[in-house]
Coordinates of N, CA and C in Angstrom, one line a residue:
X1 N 18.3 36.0 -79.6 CA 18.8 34.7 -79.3 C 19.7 34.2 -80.5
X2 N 20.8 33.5 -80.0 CA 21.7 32.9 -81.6 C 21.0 32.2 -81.8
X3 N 21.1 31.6 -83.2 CA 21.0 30.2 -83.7 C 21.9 29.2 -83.2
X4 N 21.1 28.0 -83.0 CA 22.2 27.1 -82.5 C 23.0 26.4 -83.5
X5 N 24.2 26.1 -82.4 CA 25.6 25.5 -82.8 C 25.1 24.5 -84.4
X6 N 25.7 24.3 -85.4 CA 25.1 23.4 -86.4 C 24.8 21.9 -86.0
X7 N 26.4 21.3 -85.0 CA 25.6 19.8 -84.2 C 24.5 19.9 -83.6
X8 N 23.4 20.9 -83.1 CA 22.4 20.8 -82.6 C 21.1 21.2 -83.6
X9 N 21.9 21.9 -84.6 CA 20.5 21.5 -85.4 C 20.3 20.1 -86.2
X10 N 21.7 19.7 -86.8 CA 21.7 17.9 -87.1 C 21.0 17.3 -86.3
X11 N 21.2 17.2 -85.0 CA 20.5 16.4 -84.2 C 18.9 16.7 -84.0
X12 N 18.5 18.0 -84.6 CA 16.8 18.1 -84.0 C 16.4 17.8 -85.7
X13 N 17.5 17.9 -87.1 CA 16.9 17.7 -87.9 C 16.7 15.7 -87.9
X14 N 18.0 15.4 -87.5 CA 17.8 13.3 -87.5 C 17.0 13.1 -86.7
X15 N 16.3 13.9 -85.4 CA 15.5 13.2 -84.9 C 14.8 12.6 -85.1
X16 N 14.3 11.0 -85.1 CA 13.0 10.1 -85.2 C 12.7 9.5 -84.4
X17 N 13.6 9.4 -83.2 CA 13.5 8.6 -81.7 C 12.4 9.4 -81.0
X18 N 13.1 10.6 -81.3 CA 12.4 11.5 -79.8 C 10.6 11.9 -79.8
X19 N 10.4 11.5 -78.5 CA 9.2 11.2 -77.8 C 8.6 12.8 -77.6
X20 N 9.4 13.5 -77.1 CA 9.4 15.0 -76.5 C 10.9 15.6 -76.9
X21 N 11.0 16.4 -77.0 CA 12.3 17.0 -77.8 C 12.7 18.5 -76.7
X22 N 13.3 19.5 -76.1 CA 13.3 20.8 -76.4 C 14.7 21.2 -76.1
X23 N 15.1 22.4 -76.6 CA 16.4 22.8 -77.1 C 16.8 24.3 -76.9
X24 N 18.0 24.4 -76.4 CA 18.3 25.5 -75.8 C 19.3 25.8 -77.1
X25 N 19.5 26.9 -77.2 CA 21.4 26.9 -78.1 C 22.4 26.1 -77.7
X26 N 22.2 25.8 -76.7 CA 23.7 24.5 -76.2 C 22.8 23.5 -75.5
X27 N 21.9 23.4 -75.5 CA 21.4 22.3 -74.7 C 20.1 21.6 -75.3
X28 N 20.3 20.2 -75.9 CA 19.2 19.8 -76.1 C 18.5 18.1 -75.3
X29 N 17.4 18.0 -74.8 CA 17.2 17.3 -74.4 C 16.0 16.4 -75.3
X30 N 16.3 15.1 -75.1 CA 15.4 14.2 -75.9 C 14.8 13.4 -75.6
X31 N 13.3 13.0 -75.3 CA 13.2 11.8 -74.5 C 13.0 10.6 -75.4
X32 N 13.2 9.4 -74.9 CA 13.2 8.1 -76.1 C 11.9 8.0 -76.2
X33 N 11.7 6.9 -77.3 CA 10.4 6.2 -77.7 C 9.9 5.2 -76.7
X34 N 8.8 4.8 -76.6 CA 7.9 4.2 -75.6 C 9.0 2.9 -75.0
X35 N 10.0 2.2 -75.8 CA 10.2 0.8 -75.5 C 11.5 1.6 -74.4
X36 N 12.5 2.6 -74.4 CA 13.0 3.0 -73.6 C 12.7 4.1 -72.5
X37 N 11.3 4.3 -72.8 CA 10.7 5.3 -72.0 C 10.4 4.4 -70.3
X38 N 10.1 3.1 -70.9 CA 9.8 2.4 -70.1 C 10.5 1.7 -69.0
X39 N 11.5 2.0 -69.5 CA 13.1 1.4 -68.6 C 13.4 2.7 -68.0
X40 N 13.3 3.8 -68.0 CA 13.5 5.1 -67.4 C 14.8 5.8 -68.3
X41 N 14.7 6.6 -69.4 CA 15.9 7.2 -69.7 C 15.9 8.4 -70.4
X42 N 16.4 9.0 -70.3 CA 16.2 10.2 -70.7 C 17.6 10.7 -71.5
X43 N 17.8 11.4 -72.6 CA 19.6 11.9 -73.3 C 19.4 13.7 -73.1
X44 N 20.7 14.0 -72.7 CA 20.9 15.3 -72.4 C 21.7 15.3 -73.2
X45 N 21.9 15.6 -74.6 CA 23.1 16.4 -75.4 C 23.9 18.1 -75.2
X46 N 25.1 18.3 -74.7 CA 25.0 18.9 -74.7 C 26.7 19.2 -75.9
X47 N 26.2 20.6 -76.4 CA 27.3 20.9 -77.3 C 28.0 22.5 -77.0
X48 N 28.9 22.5 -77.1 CA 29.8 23.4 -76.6 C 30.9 24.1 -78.1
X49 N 30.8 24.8 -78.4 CA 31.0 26.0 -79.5 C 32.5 26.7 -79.0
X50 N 33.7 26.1 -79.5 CA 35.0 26.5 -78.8 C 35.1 27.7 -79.9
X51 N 34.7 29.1 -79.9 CA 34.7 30.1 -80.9 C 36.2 30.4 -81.3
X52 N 36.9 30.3 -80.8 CA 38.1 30.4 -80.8 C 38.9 29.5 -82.2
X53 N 38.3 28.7 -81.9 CA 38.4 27.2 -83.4 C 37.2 27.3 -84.3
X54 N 36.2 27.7 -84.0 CA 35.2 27.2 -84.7 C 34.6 26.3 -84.5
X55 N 35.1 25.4 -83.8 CA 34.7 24.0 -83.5 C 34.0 23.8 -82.8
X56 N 33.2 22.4 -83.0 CA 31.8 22.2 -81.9 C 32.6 20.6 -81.6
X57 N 32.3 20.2 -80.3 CA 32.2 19.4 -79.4 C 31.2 18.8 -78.5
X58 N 30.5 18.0 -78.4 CA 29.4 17.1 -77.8 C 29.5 16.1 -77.2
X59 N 29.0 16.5 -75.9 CA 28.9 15.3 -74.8 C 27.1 14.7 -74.8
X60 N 27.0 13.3 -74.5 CA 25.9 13.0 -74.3 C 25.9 12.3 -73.0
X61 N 25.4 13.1 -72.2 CA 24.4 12.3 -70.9 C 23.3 11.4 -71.0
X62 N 23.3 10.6 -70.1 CA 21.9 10.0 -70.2 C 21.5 9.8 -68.8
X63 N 20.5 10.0 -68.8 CA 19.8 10.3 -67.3 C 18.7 9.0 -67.0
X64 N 18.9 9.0 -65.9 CA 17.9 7.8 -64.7 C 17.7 8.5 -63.6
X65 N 16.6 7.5 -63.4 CA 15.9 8.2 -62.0 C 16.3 7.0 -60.9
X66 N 17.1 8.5 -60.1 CA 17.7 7.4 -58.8 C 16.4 6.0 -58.0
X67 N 15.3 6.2 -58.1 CA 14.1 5.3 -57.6 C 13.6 5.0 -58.9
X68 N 13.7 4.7 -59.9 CA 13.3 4.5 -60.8 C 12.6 2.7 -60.6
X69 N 11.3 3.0 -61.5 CA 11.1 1.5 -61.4 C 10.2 1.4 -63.1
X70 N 9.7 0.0 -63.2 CA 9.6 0.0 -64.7 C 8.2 0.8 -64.8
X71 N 7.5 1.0 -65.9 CA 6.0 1.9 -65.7 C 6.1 3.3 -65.3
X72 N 7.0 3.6 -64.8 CA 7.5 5.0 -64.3 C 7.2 6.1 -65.5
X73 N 7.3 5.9 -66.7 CA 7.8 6.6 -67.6 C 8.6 7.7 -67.4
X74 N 10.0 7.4 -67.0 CA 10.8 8.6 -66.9 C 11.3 9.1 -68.3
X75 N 11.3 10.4 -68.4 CA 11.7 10.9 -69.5 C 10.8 11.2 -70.7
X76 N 9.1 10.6 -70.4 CA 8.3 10.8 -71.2 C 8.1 12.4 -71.6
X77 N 8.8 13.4 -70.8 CA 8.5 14.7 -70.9 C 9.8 15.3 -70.6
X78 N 10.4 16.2 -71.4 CA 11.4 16.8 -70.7 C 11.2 18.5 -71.1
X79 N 12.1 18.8 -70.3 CA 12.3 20.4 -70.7 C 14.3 20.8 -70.1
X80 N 14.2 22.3 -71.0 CA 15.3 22.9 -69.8 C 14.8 24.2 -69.5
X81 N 16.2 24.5 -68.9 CA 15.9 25.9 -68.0 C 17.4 25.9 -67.6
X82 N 18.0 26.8 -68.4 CA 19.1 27.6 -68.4 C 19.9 26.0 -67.9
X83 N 21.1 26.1 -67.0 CA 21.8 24.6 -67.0 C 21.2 23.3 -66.4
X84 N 19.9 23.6 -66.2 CA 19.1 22.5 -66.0 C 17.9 21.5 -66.4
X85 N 18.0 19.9 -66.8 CA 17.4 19.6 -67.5 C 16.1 18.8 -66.7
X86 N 15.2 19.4 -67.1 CA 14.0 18.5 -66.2 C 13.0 17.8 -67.1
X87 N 13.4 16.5 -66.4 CA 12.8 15.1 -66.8 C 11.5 15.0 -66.0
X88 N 10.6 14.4 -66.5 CA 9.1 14.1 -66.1 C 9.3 12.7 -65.9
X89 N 8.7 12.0 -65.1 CA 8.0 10.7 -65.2 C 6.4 10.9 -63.8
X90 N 5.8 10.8 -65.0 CA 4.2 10.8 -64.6 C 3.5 9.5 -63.8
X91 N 4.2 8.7 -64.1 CA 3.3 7.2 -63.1 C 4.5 6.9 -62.3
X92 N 5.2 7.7 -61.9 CA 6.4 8.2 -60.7 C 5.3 7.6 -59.0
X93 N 5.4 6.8 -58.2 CA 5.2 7.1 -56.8 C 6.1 6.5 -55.9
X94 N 5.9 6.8 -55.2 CA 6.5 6.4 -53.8 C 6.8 5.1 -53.5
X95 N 6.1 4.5 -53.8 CA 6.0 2.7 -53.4 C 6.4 1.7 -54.7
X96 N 6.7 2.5 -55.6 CA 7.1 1.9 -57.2 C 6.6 0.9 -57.6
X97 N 4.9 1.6 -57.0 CA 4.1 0.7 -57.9 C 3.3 1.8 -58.7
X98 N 2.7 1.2 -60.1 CA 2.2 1.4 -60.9 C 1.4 2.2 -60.8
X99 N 0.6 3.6 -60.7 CA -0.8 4.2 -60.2 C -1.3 3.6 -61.3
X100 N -3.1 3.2 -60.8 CA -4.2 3.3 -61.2 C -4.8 4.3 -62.0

């Protein structure tokens, strides 16, 4: 495996937001801390290594859950998997209310 791009290690070294963190060579995902966890959101960084320049480039996404509701905790968990980033929200149901 390479080592990742240097903007992705800056970002996993400044981390102090992130709730749950994990990181590919070009992809890192970060979940917020409890006060935006709560509003549903989740940041997909992703950085792109133009080898040709040397140069790194970064886009940031930020993800919501199309039913999202507050209590949901979306993004309290994330992971990836190759170009896909999968977000958790655990008090997630159907009726967007709160589980017990």
């Amino acid at each position: 495996m390479n080592p990742a791009p240097p903007l992705i290690n800056r970002v996993v070294l400044r981390n102090k937001e992130g709730k749950a963190m994990r990181r590919t060579n070009l992809f890192l995902a970060l979940a917020p801390l409890e006060r935006k966890i709560l509003i549903g959101l989740a940041t997909v960084l992703l950085a792109v290594a133009l080898a040709w320049f040397a140069d790194i480039h970064a886009a940031e996404v930020k993800l919501t859950a199309g039913d999202g509701e507050a209590g949901d905790y979306f993004g309290r968990s994330v992971s990836i998997s190759g170009d896909y980033a999968i977000v958790g929200a655990y008090m997630d149901d159907d009726n967007g209310l709160v589980d017990s």
